Coordinates of C-alpha atoms in Angstrom, one line a residue:
M74 CA 25.8 -15.3 -16.2
G75 CA 24.9 -16.2 -12.5
G76 CA 25.1 -14.0 -9.1
L77 CA 22.6 -11.1 -8.3
L78 CA 21.0 -8.5 -10.5
P79 CA 22.1 -5.1 -9.5
L80 CA 19.0 -4.0 -7.5
A81 CA 17.2 -0.4 -7.3
A82 CA 14.6 1.6 -5.4
S83 CA 12.0 1.4 -8.2
L84 CA 9.2 -0.9 -7.9
S85 CA 8.0 -0.6 -11.2
L86 CA 7.3 -4.3 -11.7
H87 CA 6.6 -5.2 -8.3
A88 CA 3.7 -7.3 -9.3
A89 CA 4.8 -8.3 -12.6
L90 CA 7.2 -10.8 -13.8
L91 CA 10.6 -9.2 -12.6
T92 CA 11.4 -6.9 -10.1
A93 CA 14.0 -5.4 -7.8
D94 CA 13.6 -3.3 -4.9
L95 CA 16.7 -2.9 -3.2
S96 CA 17.3 -6.6 -1.9
A97 CA 13.8 -7.8 -2.7
L98 CA 13.1 -9.6 -5.8
L99 CA 9.9 -11.0 -7.1
H100 CA 9.7 -14.8 -7.5
L101 CA 6.6 -16.3 -9.2
R102 CA 4.7 -19.8 -8.4
K103 CA 1.6 -21.7 -8.8
S104 CA -0.3 -21.2 -5.8
S105 CA -2.8 -24.5 -5.0
G106 CA -5.8 -22.2 -5.5
G107 CA -6.1 -22.8 -9.5
L108 CA -3.7 -22.8 -12.2
G109 CA -2.5 -20.0 -14.1
S110 CA -4.5 -17.4 -12.6
P111 CA -3.1 -13.7 -12.5
K112 CA -3.2 -13.3 -8.9
S113 CA -1.7 -16.8 -8.0
E114 CA 1.1 -16.1 -11.2
L115 CA 1.9 -12.7 -9.8
Q116 CA 2.4 -13.5 -6.1
L117 CA 4.9 -11.9 -4.4
H118 CA 7.5 -13.6 -2.5
V119 CA 10.3 -11.3 -1.0
R120 CA 13.8 -12.6 -0.5
A121 CA 16.6 -11.2 1.0
R122 CA 18.7 -12.3 -2.2
T123 CA 17.4 -13.5 -5.3
S124 CA 19.5 -15.3 -7.9
L125 CA 18.9 -14.5 -11.7
E126 CA 18.6 -18.2 -12.1
K127 CA 15.4 -17.8 -10.0
L128 CA 14.3 -14.8 -12.3
D129 CA 15.1 -17.0 -15.5
E130 CA 12.9 -19.6 -14.2
A131 CA 10.1 -17.3 -13.3
V132 CA 10.4 -15.9 -17.1
R133 CA 10.4 -19.0 -18.6
W134 CA 7.4 -20.3 -16.6
S135 CA 5.4 -17.4 -17.5
A136 CA 6.4 -17.9 -21.3
E137 CA 5.3 -21.5 -21.1
G138 CA 2.2 -21.1 -19.5
G139 CA 1.3 -17.9 -18.0
W140 CA 1.1 -14.1 -19.1
L141 CA 3.7 -13.9 -21.2
K142 CA 2.3 -16.8 -23.2
R143 CA -1.1 -15.2 -23.4
L144 CA 1.0 -12.1 -25.0
G145 CA 2.7 -13.9 -27.3
V146 CA 6.3 -13.1 -25.9
K147 CA 8.6 -15.9 -26.3
A148 CA 11.4 -15.5 -23.8
G149 CA 13.5 -18.5 -21.7
S150 CA 15.3 -16.0 -19.4
W151 CA 15.4 -12.6 -18.3
D152 CA 18.2 -11.6 -21.0
E153 CA 15.7 -13.0 -23.4
L154 CA 13.0 -10.9 -22.1
K155 CA 14.7 -7.6 -22.5
R156 CA 15.9 -8.5 -25.7
W157 CA 12.4 -8.8 -26.9
A158 CA 11.7 -5.4 -25.3
I159 CA 14.4 -4.1 -27.3
D160 CA 13.2 -5.8 -30.6
N161 CA 9.6 -4.8 -30.3
W162 CA 10.0 -1.3 -29.0
S163 CA 8.7 0.4 -31.7
G164 CA 5.5 -1.5 -31.1
V165 CA 5.4 -0.3 -27.7
V166 CA 6.2 3.2 -28.6
E167 CA 3.3 3.3 -31.3
A168 CA 0.8 2.0 -28.8
A169 CA 1.8 4.9 -26.5
V170 CA 1.7 7.6 -29.1
R171 CA -2.0 6.4 -29.9
R172 CA -3.1 6.9 -26.2
L173 CA -0.8 10.2 -25.4
G174 CA -0.4 11.7 -29.0
G175 CA 2.9 12.3 -30.9
D176 CA 4.7 14.8 -28.5
V177 CA 5.8 11.7 -26.7
Q178 CA 7.5 10.0 -29.7
K179 CA 10.9 11.1 -29.5
E180 CA 11.5 10.5 -25.4
L181 CA 10.0 6.9 -25.6
N182 CA 12.5 6.1 -28.5
A183 CA 15.5 7.1 -26.5
L184 CA 14.3 4.7 -24.1
R185 CA 15.2 2.0 -26.1
G186 CA 19.0 2.4 -26.2
K187 CA 18.9 2.1 -22.3
L188 CA 17.1 -1.2 -21.9
K189 CA 20.1 -3.0 -21.6
D190 CA 20.5 -1.6 -18.2
D191 CA 18.9 -3.7 -15.6
K192 CA 17.4 -1.1 -13.6
I193 CA 15.8 0.8 -16.4
A194 CA 14.4 -2.5 -17.8
R195 CA 12.8 -3.3 -14.6
E196 CA 11.4 0.0 -14.5
V197 CA 10.1 -0.1 -18.1
V198 CA 9.0 -3.7 -19.0
A199 CA 5.7 -3.8 -16.8
P200 CA 3.9 -0.6 -18.5
A201 CA 5.2 -2.0 -21.8
L202 CA 3.8 -5.4 -21.4
L203 CA 0.5 -3.7 -20.5
L204 CA 0.3 -1.7 -23.4
I205 CA 1.1 -4.9 -25.6
Q206 CA -1.5 -6.3 -23.8
A207 CA -4.3 -4.3 -24.4
E208 CA -3.0 -4.2 -28.0
K209 CA -3.7 -8.0 -28.2
L210 CA -6.1 -8.9 -25.8
G211 CA -8.4 -5.8 -25.6
V212 CA -9.8 -4.7 -22.5
N213 CA -12.0 -7.3 -20.7
E214 CA -12.2 -9.1 -17.6
E215 CA -9.2 -11.3 -18.4
S216 CA -6.7 -8.4 -19.0
L217 CA -8.1 -6.2 -16.4
R218 CA -7.3 -8.7 -14.1
Y219 CA -3.5 -8.8 -15.4
F220 CA -3.5 -5.1 -15.4
A221 CA -4.6 -4.4 -11.6
A222 CA -2.4 -7.2 -10.7
V223 CA 0.8 -5.2 -11.9
I224 CA -0.9 -2.1 -11.0
S225 CA -1.2 -3.2 -7.3
G226 CA 2.2 -4.1 -7.0
A227 CA 3.6 -0.7 -8.2
I228 CA 0.6 0.8 -5.8
G229 CA 1.9 -1.4 -2.9
G230 CA 5.8 -0.4 -3.5
D231 CA 6.3 3.4 -4.2
G232 CA 2.9 4.3 -4.8
Y233 CA -0.2 5.8 -3.1
V234 CA -4.0 6.0 -2.6
S235 CA -5.6 8.8 -1.0
A236 CA -9.5 8.9 -0.2
A237 CA -9.5 12.3 1.3
E238 CA -7.8 13.7 -2.3
G239 CA -9.4 11.4 -4.5
K240 CA -6.1 10.2 -5.8
V241 CA -4.0 7.4 -6.7
G242 CA -0.5 7.9 -7.7
L243 CA 2.6 5.6 -9.1
T244 CA 6.0 7.1 -8.5
S245 CA 7.9 6.4 -11.5
G246 CA 11.2 8.4 -11.5
E247 CA 12.2 9.7 -14.9
R248 CA 9.8 11.4 -17.0
P249 CA 9.7 9.2 -20.1
I250 CA 9.2 5.9 -17.7
A251 CA 6.2 8.2 -16.6
L252 CA 4.9 8.8 -19.5
L253 CA 4.6 5.0 -20.4
W254 CA 2.7 4.3 -17.2
A255 CA 0.5 7.0 -18.3
A256 CA 0.1 5.4 -21.7
A257 CA -0.6 2.0 -20.1
L258 CA -3.0 3.4 -17.9
A259 CA -4.9 5.1 -20.7
A260 CA -4.6 1.8 -22.8
H261 CA -7.0 0.4 -20.2
G262 CA -9.6 3.3 -19.9
I263 CA -7.7 5.5 -17.1
K264 CA -6.8 9.1 -17.5
A265 CA -3.6 9.9 -15.4
E266 CA -1.5 13.2 -15.3
V267 CA 2.4 13.3 -15.3
E268 CA 3.6 15.4 -12.7
G269 CA 7.3 16.3 -11.1
A270 CA 10.7 17.4 -12.1
G271 CA 14.0 16.2 -12.6
T272 CA 14.5 12.3 -11.6
A273 CA 11.1 12.5 -9.6
F274 CA 8.1 12.0 -11.7
K275 CA 4.8 10.2 -10.7
V276 CA 1.8 9.5 -12.5
V277 CA -1.4 10.5 -10.7
A278 CA -5.1 9.7 -11.4
S279 CA -7.9 11.5 -10.1
G280 CA -11.5 11.8 -9.6
G281 CA -13.7 9.2 -11.3
D282 CA -10.2 7.9 -12.8
A283 CA -8.9 7.5 -9.3
V284 CA -12.0 5.6 -8.2
R285 CA -12.0 3.2 -10.8
L286 CA -8.3 2.2 -10.3
A287 CA -9.1 2.1 -6.6
R288 CA -11.8 -0.5 -7.4
L289 CA -9.3 -2.5 -9.5
Y290 CA -6.6 -2.4 -6.8
F291 CA -9.3 -3.4 -4.2
L292 CA -10.8 -6.2 -6.4
F293 CA -7.3 -7.8 -7.5
G294 CA -4.8 -6.5 -4.9
P295 CA -3.3 -8.0 -2.0
P296 CA -5.2 -9.0 1.4
L297 CA -6.5 -6.1 3.6
L298 CA -5.1 -8.1 6.4
E299 CA -1.6 -9.9 6.0
G300 CA -2.2 -13.8 7.0
G301 CA -5.5 -12.5 8.6
D302 CA -3.4 -10.6 11.4
E303 CA -5.5 -7.4 12.4
R304 CA -2.1 -5.9 13.6
V305 CA -0.6 -5.9 10.0
I306 CA -3.1 -3.9 8.1
N307 CA -2.7 -2.9 4.2
H308 CA -3.4 1.0 4.7
K309 CA -3.0 1.4 1.0
L310 CA -5.8 -1.2 0.2
A311 CA -7.9 0.3 3.0
E312 CA -7.6 3.5 1.3
A313 CA -8.8 1.7 -1.8
V314 CA -11.7 0.4 -0.2
E315 CA -12.8 3.9 0.8
L316 CA -12.0 5.8 -2.6
G317 CA -13.6 2.6 -4.6
A318 CA -16.7 2.9 -2.6
E319 CA -17.7 6.1 -4.5
G320 CA -18.1 3.6 -7.5
A321 CA -21.4 2.3 -8.2
L322 CA -22.2 -1.5 -8.1
D323 CA -24.2 -3.2 -10.7
I324 CA -26.4 -5.9 -9.3
R325 CA -28.7 -7.6 -11.0
W326 CA -31.1 -11.0 -10.9
E327 CA -32.3 -13.3 -13.2
G328 CA -33.4 -16.8 -14.2
L329 CA -36.0 -17.7 -11.1
R330 CA -36.2 -21.6 -11.3
R331 CA -37.4 -24.4 -9.6
R332 CA -36.6 -28.0 -10.9
T333 CA -39.3 -30.0 -9.1
E334 CA -42.7 -29.1 -7.6
D335 CA -41.2 -29.2 -4.0
G336 CA -37.7 -28.5 -4.9
P337 CA -35.4 -25.4 -3.7
V338 CA -36.1 -22.0 -5.4
T339 CA -33.2 -20.8 -7.5
A340 CA -32.0 -17.5 -9.1
D341 CA -28.8 -16.3 -10.4
L342 CA -27.5 -12.7 -9.1
T343 CA -25.0 -11.0 -11.0
I344 CA -22.5 -8.4 -9.1
S345 CA -20.4 -6.5 -11.4
E346 CA -18.0 -3.4 -11.1
G347 CA -17.5 -2.1 -14.6
D348 CA -16.0 -4.6 -16.7
V349 CA -15.5 -7.6 -14.2
A350 CA -18.6 -9.5 -13.0
V351 CA -19.5 -12.5 -10.9
K352 CA -22.7 -14.4 -11.2
F353 CA -23.8 -16.0 -7.9
N354 CA -26.5 -18.5 -7.0
V355 CA -29.4 -17.7 -4.7
Y356 CA -31.6 -20.3 -3.0
L357 CA -34.7 -19.9 -1.0
R358 CA -34.9 -22.8 1.8
N359 CA -35.6 -22.0 5.4
D360 CA -33.3 -19.1 5.0
I361 CA -31.8 -17.3 1.9
L362 CA -28.5 -18.4 0.7
L363 CA -26.2 -16.6 -1.6
Q364 CA -23.3 -18.8 -2.8
F365 CA -20.5 -18.9 -5.5
I366 CA -18.5 -22.1 -5.7
S367 CA -15.4 -22.9 -7.9
T368 CA -12.4 -24.9 -8.3
D369 CA -10.4 -21.7 -9.2
R370 CA -9.8 -19.9 -6.0
S371 CA -8.7 -16.7 -7.6
R372 CA -12.4 -16.4 -8.7
V373 CA -13.7 -17.3 -5.4
E374 CA -11.6 -14.4 -4.0
L375 CA -12.9 -12.2 -6.6
A376 CA -16.4 -13.2 -5.6
A377 CA -15.7 -12.7 -1.9
R378 CA -14.2 -9.0 -2.6
L379 CA -17.6 -7.8 -4.6
L380 CA -19.4 -9.0 -1.7
R381 CA -17.5 -7.2 0.7
H382 CA -17.8 -4.1 -1.5
A383 CA -21.5 -4.6 -1.5
G384 CA -21.6 -4.5 2.1
V385 CA -21.6 -8.1 3.3
N386 CA -18.9 -10.0 5.3
A387 CA -17.6 -13.1 3.4
E388 CA -14.8 -15.4 3.7
V389 CA -13.2 -18.0 1.1
K390 CA -13.3 -21.2 2.7
R391 CA -12.2 -25.0 0.9
V392 CA -15.1 -27.5 0.9
G393 CA -14.8 -31.2 -0.2
E394 CA -12.0 -33.3 -1.4
R395 CA -12.2 -32.1 -5.0
G396 CA -10.3 -29.0 -4.5
E397 CA -13.5 -26.4 -4.7
W398 CA -13.7 -23.3 -3.1
R399 CA -16.6 -21.3 -1.8
V400 CA -18.1 -18.1 -0.3
R401 CA -21.5 -17.7 0.8
A402 CA -23.9 -15.7 2.9
T403 CA -27.3 -15.8 4.4
T404 CA -30.5 -14.1 5.3
D405 CA -28.6 -11.9 8.0
R406 CA -25.4 -10.9 6.3
L407 CA -27.2 -10.2 3.2
A408 CA -29.6 -8.1 5.2
A409 CA -26.7 -6.2 6.5
G410 CA -25.5 -5.2 3.1
R411 CA -25.8 -2.2 0.7
K412 CA -29.3 -1.2 -0.5
E413 CA -28.7 -2.3 -3.8
L414 CA -27.9 -5.7 -3.0
R415 CA -30.5 -6.1 -0.6
D416 CA -33.2 -4.9 -3.2
A417 CA -32.1 -7.3 -5.4
V418 CA -32.5 -10.1 -3.1
A419 CA -35.9 -9.0 -2.3
G420 CA -36.9 -8.8 -5.8
I421 CA -36.0 -12.6 -5.8
V422 CA -38.2 -13.2 -3.0
E423 CA -41.3 -11.2 -4.1
E424 CA -41.1 -12.7 -7.5
A425 CA -41.1 -16.4 -5.8
L426 CA -44.0 -15.3 -3.5
A427 CA -46.0 -14.0 -6.6
R428 CA -45.5 -17.4 -8.4
G429 CA -46.4 -19.4 -5.0
W430 CA -43.2 -20.9 -4.5
V431 CA -42.4 -19.4 -0.8
N432 CA -45.3 -19.1 1.8
R433 CA -46.5 -15.5 2.9
E434 CA -45.2 -15.7 6.4
T435 CA -41.7 -16.7 5.6
A436 CA -41.4 -14.2 2.6
D437 CA -42.6 -11.3 5.0
R438 CA -40.0 -12.0 7.5
W439 CA -37.4 -12.2 4.8
L440 CA -38.5 -9.0 3.1
D441 CA -38.8 -7.2 6.6
K442 CA -35.2 -7.9 7.0
L443 CA -33.9 -6.9 3.7
R444 CA -36.1 -3.7 3.3
G445 CA -35.1 -2.5 6.6
G446 CA -31.5 -3.7 6.8
L447 CA -29.9 -4.6 10.0
T448 CA -28.3 -1.4 11.0
L449 CA -29.5 1.4 12.9
K450 CA -32.9 0.0 14.2
E451 CA -31.5 -0.5 17.9
G452 CA -29.3 1.5 20.1
W453 CA -25.3 0.7 20.6
P454 CA -24.8 -2.5 22.5
K455 CA -22.8 -3.0 25.6
Y456 CA -19.3 -2.8 24.7
E457 CA -16.5 -3.8 27.3
V458 CA -13.9 -1.0 27.5
G459 CA -10.7 -1.7 29.5
L460 CA -6.9 -1.5 29.6
A461 CA -4.3 -4.0 28.3
E462 CA -0.5 -3.2 29.2
G463 CA -1.6 0.2 29.0
A464 CA -3.5 0.2 25.6
L465 CA -7.2 0.7 25.4
V466 CA -9.3 -2.3 24.7
V467 CA -12.9 -2.0 23.3
R468 CA -14.8 -4.9 22.3
Y469 CA -18.3 -6.3 22.0
H470 CA -18.8 -9.9 22.3
S471 CA -22.0 -11.9 21.2
T472 CA -22.5 -15.9 20.4
N473 CA -25.1 -14.4 17.7
P474 CA -23.7 -14.0 14.2
G475 CA -26.5 -11.8 13.3
N476 CA -25.6 -9.3 16.4
I477 CA -22.1 -9.3 15.5
E478 CA -23.1 -8.4 11.8
R479 CA -25.3 -5.9 12.8
E480 CA -22.4 -4.2 14.6
A481 CA -20.1 -4.5 11.8
Q482 CA -22.5 -3.0 9.5
R483 CA -23.5 -0.3 11.5
L484 CA -19.6 0.7 12.0
R485 CA -19.5 0.8 8.1
A486 CA -22.2 3.0 7.9
M487 CA -20.7 5.4 10.5
G488 CA -17.6 5.3 7.7
L489 CA -15.3 2.8 9.6
V490 CA -13.3 0.6 7.6
E491 CA -13.1 -3.3 8.5
G492 CA -9.2 -3.7 9.3
V493 CA -8.2 -0.4 9.8
H494 CA -10.6 1.0 12.4
F495 CA -12.2 -2.3 13.8
S496 CA -11.9 -6.1 13.3
V497 CA -14.5 -8.8 13.2
R498 CA -14.6 -12.3 14.6
M499 CA -17.8 -14.3 13.8
P500 CA -18.7 -16.8 16.5
E501 CA -17.9 -20.3 15.6
G502 CA -18.5 -23.9 17.5
G503 CA -20.7 -22.0 20.0
K504 CA -17.8 -19.7 21.4
R505 CA -18.4 -15.9 21.4
G506 CA -17.3 -13.8 18.3
Y507 CA -16.6 -10.1 18.6
V508 CA -16.4 -6.5 17.2
R509 CA -13.0 -4.8 18.3
I510 CA -12.7 -1.2 18.1
L511 CA -9.0 -0.2 17.2
K512 CA -7.4 2.8 18.5
E513 CA -7.3 4.2 15.2
G514 CA -11.2 3.5 14.8
L515 CA -11.9 5.6 18.1
A516 CA -9.8 8.3 17.0
Y517 CA -11.3 8.5 13.7
A518 CA -15.2 8.1 15.0
A519 CA -14.2 11.1 17.0
W520 CA -12.8 13.0 14.0
L521 CA -16.4 11.9 12.1
S522 CA -18.2 13.2 15.1
V523 CA -17.0 16.8 14.0
Y524 CA -15.9 16.5 10.6
G525 CA -18.4 13.8 9.1
K526 CA -19.6 14.4 5.4
D527 CA -23.4 15.4 6.8
E528 CA -25.7 15.5 9.8
E529 CA -26.5 11.9 10.3
Q530 CA -22.9 10.6 10.0
R531 CA -21.9 13.0 12.5
S532 CA -24.8 12.4 15.0
L533 CA -23.9 8.5 14.4
A534 CA -20.5 9.0 15.4
A535 CA -21.0 11.4 18.1
G536 CA -23.6 8.7 19.6
F537 CA -20.8 5.8 19.5
V538 CA -18.2 8.0 20.7
E539 CA -20.2 9.4 23.8
R540 CA -21.2 5.6 24.5
I541 CA -17.7 4.6 24.5
L542 CA -16.7 7.5 26.9
Q543 CA -19.3 6.5 29.2
R544 CA -18.5 3.2 29.4
A545 CA -14.8 4.1 29.8
K546 CA -15.8 6.4 32.9
E547 CA -17.6 3.3 34.7
A548 CA -14.1 1.2 34.1
G549 CA -12.3 3.8 36.2
D550 CA -10.2 7.2 35.9
D551 CA -7.5 5.4 34.3
V552 CA -9.5 4.0 31.3
R553 CA -11.5 7.1 31.2
K554 CA -8.4 9.5 30.8
K555 CA -6.8 6.7 28.1
A556 CA -10.2 7.2 26.1
E557 CA -10.8 10.7 26.4
E558 CA -6.8 11.1 25.1
I559 CA -7.9 9.4 21.9
V560 CA -11.1 11.0 21.5
E561 CA -9.4 14.4 21.9
E562 CA -6.7 13.7 19.8
G563 CA -8.7 12.3 17.0
K564 CA -11.3 15.5 17.2
A565 CA -8.0 17.8 16.6
R566 CA -6.7 15.9 13.7
G567 CA -7.0 18.4 10.5
S568 CA -8.9 20.8 12.3
L569 CA -6.7 23.4 10.9
R570 CA -5.2 24.2 7.5
L571 CA -1.4 24.8 6.5
K572 CA -2.2 27.0 3.5
G573 CA -3.0 30.7 4.8
F574 CA -1.4 30.0 8.5
E575 CA 0.0 33.5 9.7
K576 CA 1.5 33.8 13.1
E577 CA 3.7 36.4 14.6
F578 CA 5.9 35.9 17.7
E579 CA 9.3 36.4 19.2
V580 CA 12.1 33.7 19.6
N581 CA 15.3 34.6 21.7
G582 CA 14.6 38.5 21.5
V583 CA 14.2 38.0 17.4
K584 CA 10.8 38.8 16.1
Y585 CA 9.3 36.3 13.4
K586 CA 6.2 36.4 11.1
V587 CA 5.4 33.0 9.4
K588 CA 3.4 32.7 7.0
V589 CA 2.7 29.4 4.9
I590 CA 2.2 28.8 1.5
D591 CA 1.7 25.3 0.9
G592 CA 2.5 21.9 2.3
G593 CA 2.1 18.2 2.3
A594 CA 3.4 14.7 3.9
V595 CA 4.2 11.6 1.7
E596 CA 5.4 8.1 2.9
E597 CA 9.1 6.8 1.3
D598 CA 10.9 3.7 1.5
R599 CA 14.6 4.1 2.2
N600 CA 16.6 1.0 2.5
G601 CA 13.7 -1.3 3.8
R602 CA 12.4 1.5 6.2
K603 CA 9.3 3.5 5.8
L604 CA 9.8 7.2 6.3
L605 CA 7.4 10.1 6.4
R606 CA 8.5 13.3 4.7
I607 CA 6.8 16.5 5.8
R608 CA 7.4 19.6 3.1
I609 CA 6.3 22.9 4.2
T610 CA 6.9 25.9 2.1
A611 CA 6.5 29.3 4.2
E612 CA 8.0 32.7 4.5
V613 CA 9.7 33.2 8.0
G614 CA 11.1 36.7 8.6
G615 CA 10.4 37.7 5.1
V616 CA 12.5 34.9 3.7
R617 CA 10.7 32.0 1.2
S618 CA 12.0 28.6 1.6
E619 CA 11.1 25.1 1.4
Y620 CA 11.4 23.5 4.7
I621 CA 11.4 19.6 4.9
I622 CA 11.5 17.2 7.7
T623 CA 11.9 13.4 7.8
Y624 CA 10.6 11.3 10.2
G625 CA 11.8 7.6 11.1
R626 CA 11.5 4.9 13.7
R627 CA 14.2 4.9 16.1
G628 CA 15.5 2.9 19.2
S629 CA 14.4 0.2 21.0
D630 CA 11.2 1.9 22.0
N631 CA 10.8 2.5 18.3
A632 CA 10.2 6.2 19.1
A633 CA 9.3 8.6 16.0
V634 CA 11.8 11.2 15.5
G635 CA 12.1 13.7 12.7
Y636 CA 15.3 15.3 11.4
A637 CA 16.3 18.2 9.3
Y638 CA 19.8 19.0 8.5
I639 CA 20.5 23.0 7.8
R640 CA 23.8 24.5 7.1
E641 CA 23.3 28.1 8.0
E642 CA 22.1 29.2 11.5
A643 CA 19.9 31.9 10.5
D644 CA 18.4 29.3 8.5
A645 CA 18.4 26.8 11.2
E646 CA 16.5 29.7 13.3
R647 CA 13.9 30.2 11.1
F648 CA 13.1 26.4 10.6
A649 CA 13.2 26.4 14.4
A650 CA 10.5 29.2 14.6
L651 CA 8.3 27.5 11.6
V652 CA 8.0 24.4 13.8
E653 CA 7.2 25.9 17.0
A654 CA 4.7 28.6 15.4
L655 CA 3.1 25.2 13.8
T656 CA 3.1 22.8 16.6
G657 CA 3.8 24.9 19.9
K658 CA 6.5 23.2 20.7
R659 CA 10.2 24.1 19.9
P660 CA 12.5 21.4 18.5
R661 CA 15.9 20.4 19.5
M662 CA 18.7 22.0 18.0
R663 CA 22.3 20.9 17.7
R664 CA 25.3 21.7 15.9
R665 CA 27.8 18.6 14.6
S666 CA 31.8 18.8 14.2
D667 CA 31.3 19.6 10.6
G668 CA 29.4 22.6 10.9
R669 CA 25.6 21.4 10.2
I670 CA 23.0 22.1 12.5
D671 CA 20.5 19.2 13.4
I672 CA 17.0 20.2 13.7
V673 CA 15.4 17.4 15.9
C674 CA 11.7 16.8 16.2
Y675 CA 9.6 14.0 18.3
E676 CA 6.0 12.6 18.6
G677 CA 4.9 15.8 20.1
H678 CA 5.7 17.8 17.3
L679 CA 4.0 15.2 15.1
E680 CA 0.8 15.3 17.0
G681 CA 0.7 19.2 16.3
F682 CA 1.8 18.6 12.7
A683 CA -1.2 16.2 12.6
R684 CA -4.0 19.2 13.3
Y685 CA -3.4 20.5 9.7
A686 CA -5.6 19.0 7.3
E687 CA -2.7 18.5 4.5
L688 CA -0.7 16.4 7.0
A689 CA -3.2 14.5 8.9
E690 CA -4.1 11.6 6.9
A691 CA -0.3 10.9 5.6
I692 CA 0.7 11.0 9.4
A693 CA -1.9 9.0 10.9
R694 CA -1.4 6.1 8.1
W695 CA 2.4 6.3 8.6
L696 CA 2.0 6.1 12.7
E697 CA -0.4 3.2 12.3
E698 CA 2.3 1.2 9.8
T699 CA 5.1 1.9 11.6
G700 CA 3.9 1.6 15.0
R701 CA 3.8 -2.4 14.8
R702 CA 7.2 -3.9 15.8

């Protein structure tokens, strides 16, 4: 059976063995960075058209030496894997019932008869395999790596992460499939609720469960910057970084030793996130060196992510000719990290001093840095502010790695996220490195200066914004106006609430009273296009209705344009009144030949919508993600 699989919008198996999303299909291969690792096994390669033969090959390879083999699944093709799911469905249902209770049994049993349908099978097999994994492998680091790799694909597809709401969600379609995902999450220690109606169900983890899921997505998900390009940002991962930061790191050290009387002092330092842990070596020499080396690149990548979560900028590099990979950090970078890490390293230094293995002067120098941290001791440095092709450019340059690291840490302490709000390039070969503040970073700093979580954060952000505005003023009126525009837009974000909004006004001689009941915004993928759907429930002129407008990018200038299609003129007038009440701008209305009426909104309306807290985060993320051309 050759040709193409029928393709569907579901991304349930986005990072598992087999999946389809419209014209995208997963192809698995081993990367050069370690054989058989979950991350390399589940690496995604999008193809415009992918043959069934390639999918069969992926399943065959996994069954011979990958994830399927670990699960004891024997399948030489996609059809055989579907047959395996059908034959073993009772075991899947039993595992789900143990997690969710007997009320779900009837719905899940009914899925068995639908598994010959490729669309249903693609949505079902991934959570089914995760349930089997929990039964056979338990919950440990190995199984969590596979679990997180599959979940990261589901989140990266139709899912979402919201640090502001403290939620992580997967979109699954029909209720039985959503229940299966909820059971798979529960089997790995994460409670989630099934929400929705009809054929639009989703699985949502909140609170501590969302934090744990976000941490796993951060640790095992895709790169924050695709190809290292700061313009191509994984915003869902950035949200996961922010949300996952709420979870505590466990950092401890042990095994202080010295092989010879004058040899280097060495200790082991372990950083762990829940069930995931990496043991680093710490060396006390002319400086403090923390290092992890392995031939398994995925393991080194994990070590680097743990370090970044501990506040240390760390990159993976290949070393030597033996296929080894390394991540390392020295004194200044460690001193810019989180307090838990600095305290652990300081403990190693103090014990080495007590044993007489390092001299007092060197130890005191290291401890001063570790105890104080390279964060907020000095004022803001001299940022360069200017315009490039009409866009604001804000950069700090230095040839000193410690200075660059200090600025990066200062921005993190303010609440900015590297890769989303600012980018960093370390100095190399005597050339200058830089910290670059992205447009979204300045706008977010302005927002933090008003709405930050405490006085310290608000004060730090306000000082930064004030400094940038001063530098912009020194650079000329055009630069000043651009900087002020970004700052004002940032401060206005989320300053209002949709819920409870009321306003009375007159349009074309007709008086309207607008009362908003609720609202929100979500991103959607449709035929390869990323859309923003804004939904508002409101009473307008005494009539309660749900108003939905969908934004997309259009034309050669990539303009943000929103549309709603209405049949009745009275409904269209009420819709236009709602938009004008909320944004201060009346939308365009035009009648089609078939009698329908188009409501058309533009970026100015979107900026008005962004003033409302329920919409601001989704709008900002969508504008950033779709603004790249």
